PDB file of C-alpha atoms in Angstrom:
ATOM      1  CA  MET J  24      -0.011  -0.135  -0.212  1.00  0.00           C
ATOM      2  CA  LEU J  25       1.560   3.265  -0.675  1.00  0.00           C
ATOM      3  CA  LYS J  26       1.979   5.660   1.903  1.00  0.00           C
ATOM      4  CA  THR J  27       3.740   8.523   0.894  1.00  0.00           C
ATOM      5  CA  VAL J  28       5.162  10.265  -2.589  1.00  0.00           C
ATOM      6  CA  GLN J  29       7.852  13.047  -2.639  1.00  0.00           C
ATOM      7  CA  LEU J  30       7.999  14.758  -5.741  1.00  0.00           C
ATOM      8  CA  TYR J  31      11.418  17.439  -5.807  1.00  0.00           C
ATOM      9  CA  LYS J  32      11.899  19.447  -8.638  1.00  0.00           C
ATOM     10  CA  PHE J  33       9.209  17.521 -10.880  1.00  0.00           C
ATOM     11  CA  LYS J  34       7.312  19.340 -13.529  1.00  0.00           C
ATOM     12  CA  SER J  35       5.125  22.378 -11.050  1.00  0.00           C
ATOM     13  CA  HIS J  36       6.570  20.788  -7.782  1.00  0.00           C
ATOM     14  CA  PRO J  37       9.684  22.430  -5.952  1.00  0.00           C
ATOM     15  CA  LYS J  38       8.649  20.401  -3.265  1.00  0.00           C
ATOM     16  CA  THR J  39       5.610  18.444  -2.217  1.00  0.00           C
ATOM     17  CA  LEU J  40       4.980  15.380  -0.183  1.00  0.00           C
ATOM     18  CA  LEU J  41       1.953  13.379  -0.079  1.00  0.00           C
ATOM     19  CA  SER J  42       0.744  11.016   2.480  1.00  0.00           C
ATOM     20  CA  PHE J  43      -1.482   8.572   2.607  1.00  0.00           C
ATOM     21  CA  ASP J  44      -3.710   7.294   5.011  1.00  0.00           C
ATOM     22  CA  ASP J  45      -4.863   3.485   5.237  1.00  0.00           C
ATOM     23  CA  SER J  46      -8.519   4.073   3.287  1.00  0.00           C
ATOM     24  CA  ARG J  47      -8.535   2.398  -0.280  1.00  0.00           C
ATOM     25  CA  LEU J  48      -9.815   5.553  -2.157  1.00  0.00           C
ATOM     26  CA  HIS J  49      -7.451   8.656  -2.152  1.00  0.00           C
ATOM     27  CA  ALA J  50      -8.375  11.587  -4.492  1.00  0.00           C
ATOM     28  CA  LEU J  51      -6.022  14.692  -6.068  1.00  0.00           C
ATOM     29  CA  VAL J  52      -8.550  17.422  -6.082  1.00  0.00           C
ATOM     30  CA  GLY J  53      -7.215  21.283  -6.858  1.00  0.00           C
ATOM     31  CA  PRO J  54      -7.760  23.699  -9.626  1.00  0.00           C
ATOM     32  CA  ASN J  55      -6.453  23.780 -13.133  1.00  0.00           C
ATOM     33  CA  SER J  56      -3.045  23.447 -13.757  1.00  0.00           C
ATOM     34  CA  SER J  57      -2.246  22.707  -9.802  1.00  0.00           C
ATOM     35  CA  GLY J  58      -0.014  19.783 -10.477  1.00  0.00           C
ATOM     36  CA  LYS J  59      -2.223  16.546  -9.956  1.00  0.00           C
ATOM     37  CA  THR J  60      -1.793  15.406 -12.984  1.00  0.00           C
ATOM     38  CA  SER J  61       2.079  15.870 -12.485  1.00  0.00           C
ATOM     39  CA  VAL J  62       1.533  13.123  -9.071  1.00  0.00           C
ATOM     40  CA  LEU J  63       0.137  10.633 -11.464  1.00  0.00           C
ATOM     41  CA  GLN J  64       3.281  10.745 -14.442  1.00  0.00           C
ATOM     42  CA  ALA J  65       5.939  10.652 -11.984  1.00  0.00           C
ATOM     43  CA  LEU J  66       4.127   7.626 -10.568  1.00  0.00           C
ATOM     44  CA  HIS J  67       3.659   6.345 -13.971  1.00  0.00           C
ATOM     45  CA  TYR J  68       7.078   6.682 -14.608  1.00  0.00           C
ATOM     46  CA  LEU J  69       8.310   4.719 -11.190  1.00  0.00           C
ATOM     47  CA  SER J  70       5.942   2.229 -11.789  1.00  0.00           C
ATOM     48  CA  ARG J  71       7.399   1.048 -15.570  1.00  0.00           C
ATOM     49  CA  LEU J  72      11.121   1.140 -13.966  1.00  0.00           C
ATOM     50  CA  THR J  73      10.284  -0.996 -11.079  1.00  0.00           C
ATOM     51  CA  GLY J  74       7.495  -3.123 -13.167  1.00  0.00           C
ATOM     52  CA  LYS J  75       7.787  -6.451 -15.036  1.00  0.00           C
ATOM     53  CA  ASP J  76       7.796  -4.920 -18.416  1.00  0.00           C
ATOM     54  CA  ASN J  77      11.566  -4.372 -18.124  1.00  0.00           C
ATOM     55  CA  SER J  78      11.125  -0.317 -18.846  1.00  0.00           C
ATOM     56  CA  SER J  79      14.783   1.276 -18.690  1.00  0.00           C
ATOM     57  CA  PHE J  80      15.154   5.113 -17.938  1.00  0.00           C
ATOM     58  CA  ALA J  81      16.145   5.118 -21.983  1.00  0.00           C
ATOM     59  CA  ASP J  82      13.030   3.624 -22.385  1.00  0.00           C
ATOM     60  CA  ILE J  83      10.764   5.999 -20.747  1.00  0.00           C
ATOM     61  CA  PHE J  84      12.635   9.562 -20.310  1.00  0.00           C
ATOM     62  CA  GLN J  85      12.793  10.384 -24.063  1.00  0.00           C
ATOM     63  CA  HIS J  86      11.181  13.175 -26.091  1.00  0.00           C
ATOM     64  CA  GLU J  87       8.387  14.712 -23.703  1.00  0.00           C
ATOM     65  CA  SER J  88       9.509  13.016 -21.062  1.00  0.00           C
ATOM     66  CA  SER J  89      13.148  13.681 -20.971  1.00  0.00           C
ATOM     67  CA  PRO J  90      14.497  14.927 -17.549  1.00  0.00           C
ATOM     68  CA  GLU J  91      14.963  17.883 -19.179  1.00  0.00           C
ATOM     69  CA  PHE J  92      11.131  18.577 -19.617  1.00  0.00           C
ATOM     70  CA  LEU J  93      10.274  17.334 -16.643  1.00  0.00           C
ATOM     71  CA  THR J  94      12.672  19.256 -13.851  1.00  0.00           C
ATOM     72  CA  ARG J  95      11.672  22.631 -13.039  1.00  0.00           C
ATOM     73  CA  ILE J  96      12.831  25.563 -15.071  1.00  0.00           C
ATOM     74  CA  GLY J  97      16.161  26.278 -14.047  1.00  0.00           C
ATOM     75  CA  GLU J  98      17.283  23.316 -11.778  1.00  0.00           C
ATOM     76  CA  ASP J  99      19.743  20.586 -12.518  1.00  0.00           C
ATOM     77  CA  SER J 100      18.097  17.934 -10.166  1.00  0.00           C
ATOM     78  CA  MET J 101      15.183  16.091  -9.769  1.00  0.00           C
ATOM     79  CA  SER J 102      13.493  12.965  -7.949  1.00  0.00           C
ATOM     80  CA  VAL J 103      10.580  10.953  -7.363  1.00  0.00           C
ATOM     81  CA  ILE J 104      10.556   9.020  -3.994  1.00  0.00           C
ATOM     82  CA  ALA J 105       7.416   6.742  -2.721  1.00  0.00           C
ATOM     83  CA  THR J 106       7.520   4.625   0.526  1.00  0.00           C
ATOM     84  CA  GLY J 107       4.651   1.730   0.881  1.00  0.00           C
ATOM     85  CA  SER J 108       4.132  -1.378   2.751  1.00  0.00           C
ATOM     86  CA  TRP J 109       2.515  -4.703   2.012  1.00  0.00           C
ATOM     87  CA  LYS J 110       2.443  -7.821   3.331  1.00  0.00           C
ATOM     88  CA  VAL J 111       1.276  -9.207   7.085  1.00  0.00           C
ATOM     89  CA  PRO J 112       3.652  -8.365   8.911  1.00  0.00           C
ATOM     90  CA  GLN J 113       3.925  -5.317   7.398  1.00  0.00           C
ATOM     91  CA  SER J 114       7.063  -4.505   5.413  1.00  0.00           C
ATOM     92  CA  ILE J 115       8.237  -1.191   4.736  1.00  0.00           C
ATOM     93  CA  TRP J 116       9.915  -0.219   1.292  1.00  0.00           C
ATOM     94  CA  GLN J 117      11.012   2.567  -0.076  1.00  0.00           C
ATOM     95  CA  VAL J 118      11.952   3.196  -4.487  1.00  0.00           C
ATOM     96  CA  GLY J 119      12.562   6.450  -6.381  1.00  0.00           C
ATOM     97  CA  TYR J 120      14.510   7.796  -9.155  1.00  0.00           C
ATOM     98  CA  TYR J 121      16.854  10.601  -9.504  1.00  0.00           C
ATOM     99  CA  TRP J 122      18.565  12.907 -11.887  1.00  0.00           C
ATOM    100  CA  LYS J 123      21.277  14.831 -11.958  1.00  0.00           C
ATOM    101  CA  GLN J 124      22.384  17.066 -14.880  1.00  0.00           C
ATOM    102  CA  SER J 125      26.358  17.361 -15.416  1.00  0.00           C
ATOM    103  CA  SER J 126      28.416  20.618 -16.203  1.00  0.00           C
ATOM    104  CA  ASP J 127      28.133  19.375 -19.973  1.00  0.00           C
ATOM    105  CA  SER J 128      24.472  19.846 -19.954  1.00  0.00           C
ATOM    106  CA  SER J 129      24.002  15.793 -19.979  1.00  0.00           C
ATOM    107  CA  TRP J 130      21.513  13.993 -17.953  1.00  0.00           C
ATOM    108  CA  SER J 131      22.367  10.945 -15.352  1.00  0.00           C
ATOM    109  CA  PRO J 132      19.834   9.103 -13.828  1.00  0.00           C
ATOM    110  CA  LYS J 133      19.620   6.870 -10.486  1.00  0.00           C
ATOM    111  CA  LEU J 134      17.219   4.102  -9.135  1.00  0.00           C
ATOM    112  CA  SER J 135      17.314   3.106  -6.021  1.00  0.00           C
ATOM    113  CA  CYS J 136      15.342   0.710  -3.981  1.00  0.00           C
ATOM    114  CA  SER J 137      15.512   0.325   0.037  1.00  0.00           C
ATOM    115  CA  GLY J 138      17.445  -3.387   1.223  1.00  0.00           C
ATOM    116  CA  LYS J 139      18.287  -3.980  -2.878  1.00  0.00           C
ATOM    117  CA  GLY J 140      20.585  -0.860  -3.487  1.00  0.00           C
ATOM    118  CA  SER J 141      20.871   1.771  -6.474  1.00  0.00           C
ATOM    119  CA  LEU J 142      21.240   1.472 -10.248  1.00  0.00           C
ATOM    120  CA  GLU J 143      22.920   4.461 -12.165  1.00  0.00           C
ATOM    121  CA  GLY J 144      22.918   4.661 -15.773  1.00  0.00           C
ATOM    122  CA  TRP J 145      20.303   4.956 -18.819  1.00  0.00           C
ATOM    123  CA  GLU J 146      19.799   1.565 -19.043  1.00  0.00           C
ATOM    124  CA  SER J 147      18.816   0.890 -15.572  1.00  0.00           C
ATOM    125  CA  SER J 148      15.457  -0.542 -14.176  1.00  0.00           C
ATOM    126  CA  LEU J 149      14.967  -2.700 -11.083  1.00  0.00           C
ATOM    127  CA  SER J 150      13.168  -5.657 -13.062  1.00  0.00           C
ATOM    128  CA  LYS J 151      16.683  -5.430 -14.677  1.00  0.00           C
ATOM    129  CA  ALA J 152      19.055  -5.559 -11.284  1.00  0.00           C
ATOM    130  CA  PRO J 153      21.281  -8.172 -10.680  1.00  0.00           C
ATOM    131  CA  PHE J 154      19.829  -8.342  -7.257  1.00  0.00           C
ATOM    132  CA  PRO J 155      16.843  -9.987  -6.133  1.00  0.00           C
TER     133      PRO J 155
END
């Protein structure tokens, strides 16, 4: 079950923390252009990196989804981190992706998962990770 989502310099979100309770229904409510869809996009990209469809950063973050379009204007880094739990007794997890722009304007991705470590590079995906 999803517990928190943190967006840092992702699109219109300078630093946003969403916390979810144990209910099964949640809603994102706000005026037009307030960032509701951005939250869903951030989670969608995270689910593709950690899912069974074997998507890598290179598969997901291209064209209008490339990091220079997802990172707040004027910023050189961005991250999306989610925490949650599953099973009984509860097992807590945290997973996130991070982008950093280097001095030559290229972008470097990093993916991390609690208890499993981290991976760096455009071909990274948790489904392709060398660890279980």
